[in-house]
Coordinates of C-alpha atoms and ligand atoms in Angstrom, one line a residue:
X19 CA -17.6 -159.7 95.5
X20 CA -14.9 -157.9 97.5
X21 CA -12.6 -160.2 99.5
X22 CA -12.2 -160.0 103.2
X23 CA -8.9 -158.8 104.6
X24 CA -7.2 -160.3 107.6
X25 CA -5.9 -158.4 110.6
X26 CA -3.6 -160.0 113.1
X27 CA -3.3 -159.6 116.8
X28 CA 0.2 -158.5 117.8
X29 CA 1.1 -159.6 121.3
X30 CA 3.3 -156.9 122.7
X31 CA 4.5 -158.9 125.7
X32 CA 5.1 -162.0 123.7
X33 CA 7.9 -161.5 121.2
X34 CA 7.7 -165.1 119.8
X35 CA 4.2 -164.8 118.7
X36 CA 3.9 -161.3 117.5
X37 CA 1.7 -162.3 114.6
X38 CA -0.7 -164.6 116.4
X39 CA -3.8 -165.0 114.3
X40 CA -7.1 -163.5 115.4
X41 CA -8.4 -167.1 115.7
X42 CA -5.4 -167.9 117.9
X43 CA -6.6 -165.1 120.1
X44 CA -6.8 -167.3 123.3
X45 CA -3.4 -168.6 122.5
X46 CA -1.5 -166.1 124.6
X47 CA 1.8 -166.5 126.3
X48 CA 1.0 -168.0 129.7
X49 CA 3.0 -165.3 131.4
X50 CA 0.5 -162.8 129.9
X51 CA -2.6 -164.6 131.1
X52 CA -5.0 -163.3 133.6
X53 CA -3.8 -163.7 137.2
X54 CA -5.3 -162.6 140.5
X55 CA -3.1 -159.6 140.6
X56 CA -4.1 -158.2 137.2
X57 CA -7.1 -156.7 135.7
X58 CA -7.1 -157.2 131.9
X59 CA -9.5 -155.4 129.6
X60 CA -9.8 -154.6 125.9
X61 CA -10.7 -151.3 124.2
X62 CA -12.0 -150.6 120.7
X63 CA -12.1 -147.2 119.1
X64 CA -14.2 -147.0 116.0
X65 CA -15.6 -144.2 113.9
X66 CA -18.6 -145.9 112.4
X67 CA -19.4 -143.2 109.8
X68 CA -22.8 -141.6 110.4
X69 CA -25.2 -142.1 107.6
X70 CA -25.9 -138.4 107.6
X71 CA -22.3 -137.5 107.1
X72 CA -21.9 -140.2 104.4
X73 CA -24.8 -138.5 102.5
X74 CA -23.4 -135.0 103.1
X75 CA -20.0 -136.0 101.7
X76 CA -21.2 -138.4 99.0
X77 CA -18.3 -137.4 96.7
X78 CA -16.0 -139.3 99.0
X79 CA -17.7 -142.5 98.3
X80 CA -18.1 -142.6 94.5
X81 CA -15.8 -145.6 94.4
X82 CA -18.3 -147.7 96.4
X83 CA -21.0 -149.9 95.0
X84 CA -24.3 -148.2 95.9
X85 CA -25.8 -151.0 98.1
X86 CA -22.8 -151.1 100.5
X87 CA -23.6 -147.5 101.4
X88 CA -27.0 -148.1 102.8
X89 CA -27.3 -148.0 106.6
X90 CA -29.4 -151.2 106.5
X91 CA -26.5 -152.9 104.8
X92 CA -23.8 -151.3 107.0
X93 CA -25.1 -151.7 110.5
X94 CA -25.3 -155.5 110.6
X95 CA -21.7 -155.6 109.4
X96 CA -20.6 -153.1 112.1
X97 CA -22.5 -155.0 114.8
X98 CA -20.9 -158.2 113.6
X99 CA -17.5 -156.7 113.9
X100 CA -18.2 -155.3 117.4
X101 CA -19.6 -158.7 118.5
X102 CA -16.6 -160.6 117.0
X103 CA -14.0 -158.5 118.8
X104 CA -16.0 -158.4 122.0
X105 CA -14.1 -155.5 123.5
X106 CA -14.8 -154.6 127.1
X107 CA -14.9 -150.9 126.3
X108 CA -16.2 -149.3 123.0
X109 CA -15.4 -145.8 122.1
X110 CA -17.5 -145.0 119.0
X111 CA -17.6 -141.8 117.0
X112 CA -20.1 -140.6 114.4
X113 CA -22.9 -142.3 116.2
X114 CA -26.1 -140.9 114.6
X115 CA -28.7 -140.1 117.3
X116 CA -31.7 -141.8 115.6
X117 CA -29.7 -144.9 114.8
X118 CA -28.3 -145.0 118.3
X119 CA -31.7 -144.9 120.0
X120 CA -33.4 -147.3 117.6
X121 CA -30.7 -149.9 116.9
X122 CA -27.2 -149.3 118.2
X123 CA -27.9 -148.9 121.9
X124 CA -30.5 -151.8 122.1
X125 CA -28.1 -154.1 120.2
X126 CA -25.2 -153.2 122.4
X127 CA -27.2 -153.6 125.5
X128 CA -28.3 -157.0 124.5
X129 CA -24.5 -157.8 124.1
X130 CA -24.0 -156.9 127.8
X131 CA -22.9 -153.3 127.4
X132 CA -23.9 -150.2 129.4
X133 CA -24.0 -147.3 126.9
X134 CA -23.4 -143.6 127.4
X135 CA -23.8 -141.1 124.6
X136 CA -23.1 -137.4 124.0
X137 CA -24.5 -135.8 120.9
X138 CA -22.8 -132.9 119.1
X139 CA -24.2 -129.5 119.7
X140 CA -25.7 -127.7 116.7
X141 CA -27.4 -129.3 113.7
X142 CA -25.4 -132.4 112.8
X143 CA -27.1 -135.3 114.5
X144 CA -24.2 -137.5 115.5
X145 CA -22.0 -137.9 118.6
X146 CA -19.7 -140.1 120.6
X147 CA -20.6 -143.1 122.7
X148 CA -18.7 -145.0 125.3
X149 CA -20.0 -148.5 126.1
X150 CA -18.6 -150.9 128.6
X151 CA -19.4 -154.4 129.7
X152 CA -21.5 -154.6 132.9
X153 CA -19.5 -157.7 133.8
X154 CA -16.2 -155.8 133.9
X155 CA -16.9 -152.3 135.2
X156 CA -19.3 -150.2 137.2
X157 CA -19.9 -146.6 136.3
X158 CA -18.7 -143.9 138.7
X159 CA -19.3 -140.8 136.7
X160 CA -20.3 -139.5 133.2
X161 CA -18.7 -136.2 132.1
X162 CA -19.7 -134.8 128.7
X163 CA -17.7 -131.9 127.3
X164 CA -19.1 -129.4 124.8
X165 CA -16.4 -127.6 122.8
X166 CA -18.8 -125.0 121.6
X167 CA -18.8 -121.8 123.6
X168 CA -21.3 -119.1 122.9
X169 CA -19.1 -116.5 124.7
X170 CA -15.9 -117.4 122.8
X171 CA -15.8 -116.6 119.1
X172 CA -13.0 -119.0 118.4
X173 CA -15.1 -121.9 119.7
X174 CA -17.9 -121.8 117.3
X175 CA -17.7 -125.5 116.3
X176 CA -20.0 -128.2 117.6
X177 CA -17.6 -131.1 118.4
X178 CA -17.8 -132.8 121.8
X179 CA -16.0 -135.2 124.0
X180 CA -17.2 -137.7 126.7
X181 CA -15.2 -138.8 129.7
X182 CA -16.3 -141.7 132.0
X183 CA -14.8 -142.8 135.3
X184 CA -15.1 -146.6 135.6
X185 CA -14.5 -149.0 138.5
X186 CA -13.1 -152.3 137.5
X187 CA -15.1 -155.2 139.0
X188 CA -12.5 -157.2 140.8
X189 CA -13.4 -159.8 143.5
X190 CA -12.0 -159.1 146.9
X191 CA -9.5 -156.5 145.9
X192 CA -9.3 -152.7 145.8
X193 CA -8.6 -151.4 142.3
X194 CA -7.9 -148.0 141.0
X195 CA -10.5 -146.4 138.8
X196 CA -9.9 -146.1 135.1
X197 CA -10.7 -142.9 133.2
X198 CA -11.9 -143.4 129.6
X199 CA -12.3 -140.5 127.2
X200 CA -13.6 -140.4 123.7
X201 CA -13.8 -137.5 121.2
X202 CA -14.1 -136.6 117.6
X203 CA -12.2 -133.4 117.0
X204 CA -13.0 -130.8 114.3
X205 CA -12.3 -132.0 110.8
X206 CA -11.4 -128.6 109.1
X207 CA -7.7 -129.1 108.2
X208 CA -7.2 -125.3 108.3
X209 CA -8.4 -124.7 111.8
X210 CA -5.6 -126.1 114.0
X211 CA -6.3 -123.3 116.5
X212 CA -9.7 -124.8 117.2
X213 CA -8.5 -128.4 117.2
X214 CA -5.8 -127.6 119.8
X215 CA -8.3 -125.8 122.0
X216 CA -10.8 -128.6 121.8
X217 CA -8.0 -131.0 122.8
X218 CA -7.0 -128.8 125.7
X219 CA -10.7 -128.8 126.9
X220 CA -10.8 -132.6 126.7
X221 CA -7.5 -132.8 128.6
X222 CA -8.7 -130.4 131.3
X223 CA -11.8 -132.6 131.8
X224 CA -9.7 -135.7 131.9
X225 CA -7.5 -134.1 134.6
X226 CA -10.5 -133.2 136.7
X227 CA -12.1 -136.7 136.3
X228 CA -8.9 -138.7 136.7
X229 CA -7.6 -136.7 139.7
X230 CA -7.4 -138.7 142.9
X231 CA -7.5 -137.6 146.5
X232 CA -3.7 -138.1 146.9
X233 CA -3.0 -135.7 144.0
X234 CA -2.1 -138.4 141.5
X235 CA -4.2 -139.5 138.5
X236 CA -5.8 -142.9 137.9
X237 CA -4.9 -144.7 134.6
X238 CA -6.2 -143.1 131.5
X239 CA -7.4 -144.3 128.1
X240 CA -8.0 -141.5 125.6
X241 CA -9.6 -142.7 122.3
X242 CA -11.0 -141.0 119.3
X243 CA -10.8 -139.5 115.9
X244 CA -8.4 -136.6 116.4
X245 CA -8.5 -135.5 112.7
X246 CA -4.7 -135.1 112.9
X247 CA -1.9 -137.3 111.6
X248 CA 1.0 -138.9 113.3
X249 CA 3.9 -136.5 113.8
X250 CA 1.8 -133.4 113.5
X251 CA 2.1 -130.8 116.1
X252 CA -1.2 -131.8 117.7
X253 CA -0.2 -135.4 117.8
X254 CA 3.3 -134.5 119.2
X255 CA 1.6 -132.4 121.9
X256 CA -0.4 -135.4 123.1
X257 CA 2.6 -137.7 123.1
X258 CA 5.3 -135.3 124.4
X259 CA 3.2 -133.5 126.9
X260 CA 4.4 -130.1 125.5
X261 CA 4.3 -128.0 122.5
X262 CA 6.0 -124.7 121.6
X263 CA 3.6 -123.3 119.0
X264 CA 5.4 -120.0 118.4
X265 CA 5.2 -119.2 114.7
X266 CA 3.2 -122.2 113.8
X267 CA 0.5 -121.8 111.1
X268 CA -3.0 -122.9 112.0
X269 CA -3.1 -125.0 108.8
X270 CA -0.1 -127.0 109.9
X271 CA -1.3 -128.1 113.3
X272 CA -3.1 -131.3 112.2
X273 CA -0.9 -132.3 109.2
X274 CA -4.0 -133.5 107.3
X275 CA -3.1 -131.5 104.2
X276 CA 0.3 -130.5 102.9
X277 CA -0.5 -127.1 101.3
X278 CA -3.7 -125.9 103.0
X279 CA -4.7 -122.4 103.3
X280 CA -5.1 -121.3 106.9
X281 CA -1.5 -120.0 107.1
X282 CA -2.4 -117.5 109.8
X283 CA 0.0 -118.0 112.7
X284 CA -1.4 -119.3 116.0
X285 CA -2.0 -116.4 118.4
X286 CA -0.4 -116.4 121.8
X287 CA -2.3 -117.5 123.8
X288 CA -4.4 -119.7 121.4
X289 CA -7.5 -119.4 123.5
X290 CA -8.8 -116.5 125.5
X291 CA -8.5 -116.4 129.4
X292 CA -12.2 -116.6 129.9
X293 CA -12.2 -120.2 128.7
X294 CA -10.8 -120.9 132.2
X295 CA -8.2 -123.4 131.0
X296 CA -4.5 -122.9 131.7
X297 CA -1.6 -123.4 129.4
X298 CA -1.1 -126.7 131.3
X299 CA -4.6 -127.9 130.1
X300 CA -6.2 -127.9 133.5
X301 CA -9.2 -125.9 134.7
X302 CA -8.0 -122.7 136.4
X303 CA -9.0 -122.2 139.9
X304 CA -11.4 -119.3 139.9
X305 CA -9.4 -116.2 140.9
X306 CA -12.6 -114.7 142.3
X307 CA -11.8 -113.2 145.7
X308 CA -13.3 -115.0 148.7
X309 CA -15.6 -112.9 150.8
X310 CA -15.9 -115.3 153.6
X311 CA -14.5 -113.0 156.3
X312 CA -16.1 -109.6 157.0
X313 CA -14.4 -106.9 155.0
X314 CA -14.5 -108.4 151.4
X315 CA -11.3 -106.9 150.3
X316 CA -8.5 -108.8 148.6
X317 CA -5.6 -109.5 150.8
X318 CA -2.1 -108.7 149.5
X319 CA -1.3 -112.4 148.9
X320 CA -4.4 -113.0 146.9
X321 CA -3.6 -110.0 144.7
X322 CA -0.1 -111.2 144.1
X323 CA -1.3 -114.7 143.1
X324 CA -3.7 -113.3 140.5
X325 CA -1.0 -111.2 138.9
X326 CA 1.5 -114.0 138.8
X327 CA -0.9 -116.2 136.9
X328 CA -1.8 -113.5 134.4
X329 CA 1.7 -112.4 133.5
X330 CA 3.1 -115.9 133.3
X331 CA 0.4 -116.8 130.8
X332 CA 0.8 -113.8 128.6
X333 CA 4.3 -114.5 127.6
X334 CA 4.2 -118.2 127.0
X335 CA 3.8 -120.0 123.7
X336 CA 4.2 -123.3 125.4
X337 CA 1.4 -125.8 126.0
X338 CA 1.8 -128.6 128.4
X339 CA -0.2 -131.4 129.9
X340 CA 0.5 -133.6 132.9
X341 CA 0.0 -137.0 131.5
X342 CA 2.5 -139.3 130.0
X343 CA 0.5 -140.7 127.1
X344 CA 1.6 -143.5 124.7
X345 CA -0.1 -144.5 121.5
X346 CA -1.2 -148.2 121.1
X347 CA -0.1 -148.1 117.4
X348 CA 3.2 -147.0 116.1
X349 CA 1.8 -145.7 112.8
X350 CA 4.3 -147.4 110.5
X351 CA 4.9 -151.0 109.7
X352 CA 8.3 -151.8 111.3
X353 CA 9.6 -154.0 108.4
X354 CA 8.7 -151.7 105.5
X355 CA 8.2 -148.3 107.0
X356 CA 4.8 -148.1 105.2
X357 CA 2.2 -146.0 107.0
X358 CA -0.7 -147.6 108.8
X359 CA -4.1 -146.3 107.7
X360 CA -7.1 -145.8 110.0
X361 CA -9.4 -144.1 107.5
X362 CA -9.6 -144.4 103.7
X363 CA -12.0 -143.0 101.1
X364 CA -11.6 -141.5 97.6
X365 CA -9.7 -138.4 98.9
X366 CA -7.3 -139.7 101.6
X367 CA -5.8 -142.7 103.3
X368 CA -4.3 -141.7 106.6
X369 CA -4.2 -142.2 110.4
X370 CA -6.4 -139.9 112.3
X371 CA -7.8 -142.4 114.9
X372 CA -5.9 -143.3 118.1
X373 CA -6.0 -145.1 121.3
X374 CA -3.7 -143.2 123.8
X375 CA -3.1 -144.6 127.2
X376 CA -1.1 -143.7 130.3
X377 CA 1.8 -146.2 130.2
X378 CA 3.6 -147.8 133.1
X379 CA 6.1 -145.6 134.8
X380 CA 9.3 -145.9 132.7
X381 CA 7.8 -143.3 130.3
X382 CA 8.4 -140.5 132.9
X383 CA 12.1 -140.2 132.2
X384 CA 11.5 -139.6 128.5
X385 CA 10.0 -136.2 129.2
X386 CA 12.7 -134.2 130.9
X387 CA 11.4 -130.8 131.6
X388 CA 7.8 -131.6 131.1
X389 CA 6.0 -131.7 134.5
X390 CA 4.7 -135.2 134.3
X391 CA 2.4 -135.9 137.2
X392 CA 2.0 -139.3 138.9
X393 CA -0.3 -141.1 136.6
X394 CA -1.5 -144.7 137.1
X395 CA 0.0 -146.9 134.4
X396 CA -1.5 -149.5 132.0
X397 CA 0.5 -152.2 130.3
X398 CA -0.3 -152.7 126.6
X399 CA -0.6 -156.4 126.0
X400 CA -1.8 -156.6 122.4
X401 CA -3.2 -154.6 119.5
X402 CA -5.1 -155.6 116.4
X403 CA -2.8 -154.7 113.5
X404 CA -3.8 -152.0 111.1
X405 CA -3.5 -152.1 107.3
X406 CA -1.8 -150.1 104.5
X407 CA -3.5 -148.1 101.8
X408 CA -2.5 -150.8 99.4
X409 CA -4.1 -153.5 101.5
X410 CA -7.3 -151.5 101.4
X411 CA -7.1 -151.0 97.6
X412 CA -7.4 -154.7 97.2
X413 CA -10.8 -154.6 98.7
X414 CA -11.9 -151.5 96.8
X415 CA -11.1 -149.1 99.7
X416 CA -13.7 -148.2 102.4
X417 CA -16.5 -148.7 103.0
X418 CA -16.8 -152.1 101.1
X419 CA -18.8 -155.3 101.3
X420 CA -17.3 -156.3 104.6
X421 CA -15.9 -153.2 106.2
X422 CA -18.8 -150.8 106.5
X423 CA -17.2 -147.6 107.7
X424 CA -14.6 -145.4 106.1
X425 CA -12.5 -146.0 109.2
X426 CA -11.1 -149.3 110.6
X427 CA -11.7 -150.2 114.2
X428 CA -8.7 -149.9 116.5
X429 CA -8.3 -152.5 119.2
X430 CA -6.0 -152.9 122.2
X431 CA -5.7 -155.2 125.2
X432 CA -4.5 -153.6 128.4
X433 CA -3.4 -154.9 131.8
X434 CA -3.9 -153.0 135.0
X435 CA -1.4 -154.4 137.5
X436 CA -2.9 -154.4 141.0
Ligands
KL2_9 O1 -12.2 -136.9 108.7 V1 -13.6 -137.7 109.5 O2 -14.7 -137.2 108.1 O3 -12.7 -138.0 111.0 O4 -13.6 -139.4 108.9 O5 -14.4 -136.2 110.4 C1 -15.2 -135.4 109.6 C2 -15.0 -135.8 108.1 C3 -16.6 -135.7 109.8 C4 -17.3 -134.9 110.9 O6 -17.2 -133.6 110.5 O7 -17.3 -135.5 108.6 C5 -16.3 -135.6 107.5 N1 -14.5 -133.1 103.5 C6 -14.3 -134.4 103.9 N2 -14.9 -134.9 105.0 C7 -15.7 -134.1 105.7 C8 -15.9 -132.8 105.3 C9 -15.3 -132.3 104.1 N3 -15.5 -131.0 103.7 N4 -16.7 -132.2 106.2 C10 -17.0 -133.2 107.2 N5 -16.3 -134.3 106.8

């Protein structure tokens, strides 16, 4: 029998009770409690390990006792965990389609969730789901993103993303919308070029979904399994809002492996212009000339605009995005400096899963030079602490008797100040 392992809630706005117990969950600093001017909500990001991928990569799970690997054993545990934490928003990865239809969706619906799902393209039958509590949000839009592009040889992988626009349900008050994104980026440690492009595609979709009439963006939560480690160029790009990738080897983008092959240098630009995404990770306005007025010729100004865009992009090895994103987790335990782990199996124990969010304003000054747009901010109230590799060794790694994925769920509580 493998023991259970405890994870604590860390209350970010309550310095005296940083290590409040899970059971002490309701025991929050009064200053942090729900008030009329706040909308509080919790988010879970969880790669639940599709059975199909578990069986395809069975060499990673040789340390496990056979019975704990069966879906019929794993699913009740996963559901129990989801039920226990009772998050208002779930971002799930590796959700296998048949299990989703037969068990996952019905179970979550009976827990009060509305579920949206996007399956990968291609042959592997899993995808990402975003589920949210009916009682907390209404659904404004569903925006799936396919990273596969038949017309672009670089983009021959079947990963996807999903972006929802949610309306908080608040009595008698107007509230901004909240944009929630979920993804599972390509695993292949050597193909940082594809990973960065997939990320850019997700960011472009988030920009278009979160964009508000006044030119600002609503608050953003971006969850998922990014198959990249903290401090890697891909991670830094998300956090800093900029990346100069000149001379960077494609095998170094994600930091998953120290000495991977894939030492080809990223090309400039990384993705071809016909993807329609700028180096700022937004959809490019179509430069197709308008033929609204009689003659159909390009005016001089239209021609100049087109050229400016093209030349500016040819020279730049800089990627940017407009959001100021923070990570819920800090990736190291402050007292010991030991790394946090979000996934663990017989080959690796690392962080690849994240909850990023647009933080309240003070972040803007940290990014001089980066063109940070006006983005609605969230306040991080609490997170469920992660574990170390050593912690997980004491329970025979993952998956085990009680933890039924090779990833841990990430959990955060946010406040939207109205
Ligand atoms: O790293 V993961 O597990 O986020 O937990 O994402 C991928 C890997 C997932 C989807 O492709 O399947 C796992 N070696 C190890 N793991 C692999 C491999 C591989 N060759 N291929 C896929 N995965």
